[in-house]
Each structure stands twice: as structure tokens, then as C-alpha cells.
XYZ file of C-alpha atoms in Angstrom:
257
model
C 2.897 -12.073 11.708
C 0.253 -14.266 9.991
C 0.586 -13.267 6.628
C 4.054 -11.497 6.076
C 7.700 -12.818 6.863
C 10.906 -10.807 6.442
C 15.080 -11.601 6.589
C 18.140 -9.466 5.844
C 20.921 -10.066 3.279
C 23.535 -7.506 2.648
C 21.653 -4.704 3.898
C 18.238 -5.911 1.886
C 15.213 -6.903 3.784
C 13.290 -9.629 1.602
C 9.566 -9.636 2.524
C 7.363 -12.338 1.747
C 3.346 -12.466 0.959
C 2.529 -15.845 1.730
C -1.453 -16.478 2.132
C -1.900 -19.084 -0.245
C -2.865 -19.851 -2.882
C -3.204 -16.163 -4.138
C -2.272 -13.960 -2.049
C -5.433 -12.273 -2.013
C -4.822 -8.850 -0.471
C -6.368 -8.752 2.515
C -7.234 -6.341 5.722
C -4.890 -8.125 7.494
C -2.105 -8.093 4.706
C -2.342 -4.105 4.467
C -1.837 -4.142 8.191
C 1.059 -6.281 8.118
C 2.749 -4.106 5.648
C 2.644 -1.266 8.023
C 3.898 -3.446 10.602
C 6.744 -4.163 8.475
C 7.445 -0.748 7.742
C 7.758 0.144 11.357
C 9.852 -2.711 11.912
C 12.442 -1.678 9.492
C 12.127 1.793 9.147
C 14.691 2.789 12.219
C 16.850 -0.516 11.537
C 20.105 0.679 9.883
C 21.297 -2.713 9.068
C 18.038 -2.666 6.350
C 18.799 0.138 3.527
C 16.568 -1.937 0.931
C 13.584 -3.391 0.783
C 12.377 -6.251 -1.918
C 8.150 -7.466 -1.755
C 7.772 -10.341 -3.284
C 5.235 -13.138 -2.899
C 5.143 -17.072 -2.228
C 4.096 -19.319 -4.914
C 2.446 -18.967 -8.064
C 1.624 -15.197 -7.278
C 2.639 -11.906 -6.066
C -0.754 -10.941 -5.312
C -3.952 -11.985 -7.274
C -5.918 -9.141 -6.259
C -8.116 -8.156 -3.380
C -9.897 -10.371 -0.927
C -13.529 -9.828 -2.512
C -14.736 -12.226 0.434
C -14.075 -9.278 2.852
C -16.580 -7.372 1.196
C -19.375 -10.058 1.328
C -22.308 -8.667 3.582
C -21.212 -5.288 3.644
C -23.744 -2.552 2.693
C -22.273 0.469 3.892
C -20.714 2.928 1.050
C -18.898 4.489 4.091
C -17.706 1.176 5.141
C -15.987 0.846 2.146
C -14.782 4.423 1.731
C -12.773 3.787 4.978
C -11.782 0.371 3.413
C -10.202 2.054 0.719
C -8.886 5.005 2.857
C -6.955 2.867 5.315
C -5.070 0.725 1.847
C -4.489 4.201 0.455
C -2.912 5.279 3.647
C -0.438 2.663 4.241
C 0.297 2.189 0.392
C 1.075 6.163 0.176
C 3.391 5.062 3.350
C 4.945 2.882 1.332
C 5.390 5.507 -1.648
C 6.612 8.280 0.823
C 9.150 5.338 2.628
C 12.721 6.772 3.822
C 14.167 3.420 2.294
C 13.933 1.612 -1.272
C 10.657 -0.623 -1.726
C 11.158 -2.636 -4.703
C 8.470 -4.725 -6.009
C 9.621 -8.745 -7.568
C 6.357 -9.467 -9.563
C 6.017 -13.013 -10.653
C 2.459 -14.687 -12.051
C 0.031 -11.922 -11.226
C -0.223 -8.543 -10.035
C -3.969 -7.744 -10.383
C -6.097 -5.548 -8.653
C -4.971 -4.260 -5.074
C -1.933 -6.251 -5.771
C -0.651 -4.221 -8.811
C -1.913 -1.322 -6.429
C 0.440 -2.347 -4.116
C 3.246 -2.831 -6.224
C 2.864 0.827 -8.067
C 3.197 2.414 -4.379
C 6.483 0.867 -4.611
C 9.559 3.130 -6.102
C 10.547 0.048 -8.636
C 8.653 -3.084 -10.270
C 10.888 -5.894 -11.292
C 8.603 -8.677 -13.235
C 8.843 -11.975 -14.941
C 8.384 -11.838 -18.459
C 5.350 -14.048 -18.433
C 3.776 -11.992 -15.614
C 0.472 -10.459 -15.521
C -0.179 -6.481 -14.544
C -3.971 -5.453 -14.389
C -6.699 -3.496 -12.739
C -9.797 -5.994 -13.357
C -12.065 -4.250 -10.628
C -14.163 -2.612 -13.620
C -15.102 -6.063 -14.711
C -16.712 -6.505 -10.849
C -18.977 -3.985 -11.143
C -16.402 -1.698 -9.087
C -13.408 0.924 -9.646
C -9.910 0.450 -8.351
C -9.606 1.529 -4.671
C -6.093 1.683 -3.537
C -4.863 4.763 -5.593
C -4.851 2.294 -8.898
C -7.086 5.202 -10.879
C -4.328 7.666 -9.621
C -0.776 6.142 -9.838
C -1.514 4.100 -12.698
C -1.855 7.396 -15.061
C 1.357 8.926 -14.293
C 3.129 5.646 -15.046
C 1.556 4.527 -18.136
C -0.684 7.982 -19.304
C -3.949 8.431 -19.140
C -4.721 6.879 -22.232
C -3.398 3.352 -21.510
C -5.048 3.522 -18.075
C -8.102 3.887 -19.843
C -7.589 1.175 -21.707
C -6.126 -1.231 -18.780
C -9.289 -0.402 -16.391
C -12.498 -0.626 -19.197
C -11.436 -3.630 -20.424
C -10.201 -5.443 -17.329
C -7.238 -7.308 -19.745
C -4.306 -7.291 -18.349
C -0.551 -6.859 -19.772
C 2.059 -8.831 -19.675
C 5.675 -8.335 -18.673
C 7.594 -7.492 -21.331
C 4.264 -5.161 -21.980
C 4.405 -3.535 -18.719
C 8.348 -2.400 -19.719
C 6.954 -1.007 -22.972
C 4.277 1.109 -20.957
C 6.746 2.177 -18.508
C 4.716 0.421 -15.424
C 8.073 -1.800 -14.666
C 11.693 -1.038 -15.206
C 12.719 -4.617 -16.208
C 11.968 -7.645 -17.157
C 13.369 -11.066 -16.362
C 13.339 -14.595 -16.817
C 11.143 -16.241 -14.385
C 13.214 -18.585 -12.547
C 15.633 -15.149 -12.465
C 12.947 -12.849 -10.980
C 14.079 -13.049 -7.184
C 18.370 -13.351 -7.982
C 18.366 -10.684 -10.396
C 16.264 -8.134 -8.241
C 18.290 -9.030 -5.460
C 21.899 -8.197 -7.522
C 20.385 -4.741 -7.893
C 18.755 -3.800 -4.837
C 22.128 -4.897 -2.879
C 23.938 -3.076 -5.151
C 21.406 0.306 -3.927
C 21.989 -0.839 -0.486
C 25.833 0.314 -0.936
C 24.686 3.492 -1.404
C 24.435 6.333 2.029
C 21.280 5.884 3.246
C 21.187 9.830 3.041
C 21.489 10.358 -0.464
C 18.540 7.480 -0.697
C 15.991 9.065 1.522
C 16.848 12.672 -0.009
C 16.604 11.198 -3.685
C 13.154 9.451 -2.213
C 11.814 12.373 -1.040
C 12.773 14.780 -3.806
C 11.107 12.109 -6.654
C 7.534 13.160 -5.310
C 8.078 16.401 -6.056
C 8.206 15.201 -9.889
C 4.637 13.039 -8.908
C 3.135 15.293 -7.230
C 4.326 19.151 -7.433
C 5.640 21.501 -9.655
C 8.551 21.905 -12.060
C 9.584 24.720 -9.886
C 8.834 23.096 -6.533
C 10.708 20.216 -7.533
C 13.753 22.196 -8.791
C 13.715 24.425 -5.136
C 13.331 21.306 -3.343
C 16.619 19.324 -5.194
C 18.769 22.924 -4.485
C 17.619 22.747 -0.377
C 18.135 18.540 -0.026
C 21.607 18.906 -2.223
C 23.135 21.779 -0.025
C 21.792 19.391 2.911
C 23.519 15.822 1.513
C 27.136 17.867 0.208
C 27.765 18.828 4.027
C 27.518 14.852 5.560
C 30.382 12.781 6.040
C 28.977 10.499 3.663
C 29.447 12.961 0.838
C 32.987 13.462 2.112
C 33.211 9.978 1.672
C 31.923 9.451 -1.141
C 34.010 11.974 -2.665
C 37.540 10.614 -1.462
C 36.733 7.631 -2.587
C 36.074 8.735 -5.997
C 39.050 10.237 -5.661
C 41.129 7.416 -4.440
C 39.588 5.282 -7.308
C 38.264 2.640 -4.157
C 34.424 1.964 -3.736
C 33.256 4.073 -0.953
C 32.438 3.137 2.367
C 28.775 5.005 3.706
C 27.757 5.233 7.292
C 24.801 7.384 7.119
C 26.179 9.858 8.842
């Protein structure tokens, strides 16, 4: 891969954006990330995955020199279909994506990042949608993801006046779950997504899969849904497990079986 490079600790794949100096989301990023996906998506010794990116950035935004000398509104409607697709891949994914945001997530890089299931960011970090400011609109599901996270207010707020928040803001808003030191970002998201990776990989994809409901359905889809995938998980061996161990008073042992 050109732009992407990926190793395992303790059951956590760590996946680097390096395309310096921004890490200006490109075609060829988005691609990669699928790549990545189907790389790790069958691997059982990968339970977690951690995005981070190389240098002063996770990612700056989107390559605006890919859209030089294009005229086509279709064009770009497939543009933006194709990042939806593989970023609502990433959303949907039968593992953990966590997001390590450091410097800037801004444009199709916060994009990115929200189609993750949690955002871990530096303090001093920066978290906006400037596309407005462009003469354009966010188009990697940022007008749709960004809502449910934050309210529709805030969003508002975020895209018409291209500012971005910071950190510590984004915790406030309820964009990221924590907040950390800089030079802590990486070690401290790391502690907690190997800590997930101890978990069955079962009980991770059915938890996954059951958490859109509360995006996207119902109350009472969601509720039907958690009933069918908990009669499903109680009968595995990892549940078994689980529950001897508890038992036992010992830290269980999960096969994913």
C-alpha cells in the first residue's frame, strides 16, 4: 500500500495514514481503507482496530486538488458515493475501529473518524467540517453523522461557520469520548483498545451490530434486535466462558467460538 501501513499488538491492528504533510484524504486513501478492512476482517489474531495518522495530523481534510478540472456534478456525486460507501463499511465493521485524533481532523478526515465506533483526541486537537467555507457541503456523511453525535443545533453551528472545536470541546459535545495529553494520544488509546481486544469477538460484533439499531432504527427495532442477538451470544462457548470465569473469580479466556 502507498498510503496506509498496518501491525498487530495484543490482538490490536494499528493503522497508519501517512501521506505527508497532511494527510489529505485522498481517492487513493479511501481505497486503501477498504483494502485494510478486507485484510483484517477474517484475521482472528486482529479483534481491534486503532486509525491514527503520521505526523502533525490525522487527516487535514480532503484532497481539493482531486477535484481541480472536474465539471461534472455526477462526477462528484459518485465521488462522494464511493467515500460514503467504504466509510459506512467502516461504521457497519464486525470489529472495533477506534479513531486516535491528534492536530486536525477537518473535513473528510473528521468524516472519517465519525464512521468510526470511538474518537480518542489530544486535547489541543482540532474537529471541523470547513467545506462550507469552500463554497461546498460536507460529502462523506459529515451533514448526517455529525447531528446524531453533537445535535442538530451544534452541527449547524460547526458547518456555517467553518470554526472548528477543539478537544476538550469535542468531549463536551459528545463528538469524542476522551481526551488526552498529546504525547499520550497513541499509549493511552492503545491501553483501552487492548483491553476491548480481551473481550469474545462475538459479543463485539453482536454489540456492533445491535448499536445501529440506536443510529438508525427504532426504539422497538432496537429492543427486538438486542432480545434475538442476546439469545444468540448466551448459547456460545464464549458465554460459557465467560460465565465460569466470573464465577471462578479468574479473567476469562475467549475463543470466539
Amino acid at each position: 500500500m502507498e498510503f496506509l501501513s498496518w501491525k498487530v499488538e495484543d490482538g490490536v491492528a494499528i493503522i497508519t495514514i501517512a501521506r505527508p504533510p497532511a494527510n489529505a484524504l485522498s481517492r487513493g486513501i479511501i481505497a486503501e481503507v477498504n483494502a485494510v478492512l478486507d485484510a483484517v476482517e477474517h484475521d482472528d489474531a486482529v479483534r481491534v482496530l486503532v486509525l491514527h495518522g503520521e505526523g502533525r495530523f490525522f487527516s487535514a481534510g480532503a484532497d481539493i486538488k482531486e477535484f481541480i478540472g472536474v465539471e461534472s456534478g455526477e462526477e462528484f456525486t459518485k465521488l462522494a458515493s464511493n467515500g460514503q460507501q467504504v466509510f459506512e463499511r467502516v461504521e457497519s465493521f464486525s470489529k472495533p475501529v477506534i479513531a486516535a485524533i491528534h492536530g486536525a481532523a477537518l473535513g473528510g478526515g473528521l468524516e472519517l473518524a465519525m464512521s468510526c465506533h470511538m474518537r480518542f483526541v489530544t486535547e489541543s486537537a482540532k474537529l471541523g467540517l470547513p467545506e462550507l467555507q469552500l463554497g461546498l457541503i460536507p460529502g462523506f456523511g459529515g451533514t448526517q453523522r455529525l447531528p446524531r453525535y453533537v445535535g442538530v443545533a451544534k452541527a449547524a453551528e460547526m458547518m456555517f461557520t467553518s470554526e472548528p472545536i477543539s478537544g476538550n470541546e469535542a468531549v463536551q459535545w459528545g463528538l469524542a469520548n476522551r481526551s488526552f495529553p498529546d504525547e499520550a494520544l497513541l499509549e493511552e488509546t492503545l491501553k483501552i483498545a487492548k483491553s476491548i481486544a480481551k473481550k469474545s469477538p462475538i459479543t463485539l460484533k453482536a454489540a456492533i451490530q445491535t448499536l445501529q439499531y440506536a443510529k438508525h432504527a427504532s426504539f422497538y427495532e432496537g429492543i427486538e434486535a438486542e432480545a434475538k442477538s442476546f439469545g444468540t451470544v448466551f448459547v456460545t462457548e464464549d458465554a460459557k466462558e465467560g460465565i465460569q470465569a466470573f464465577i471462578e473469580k479468574r479473567e476469562p479466556v475467549f475463543t470466539g467460538k
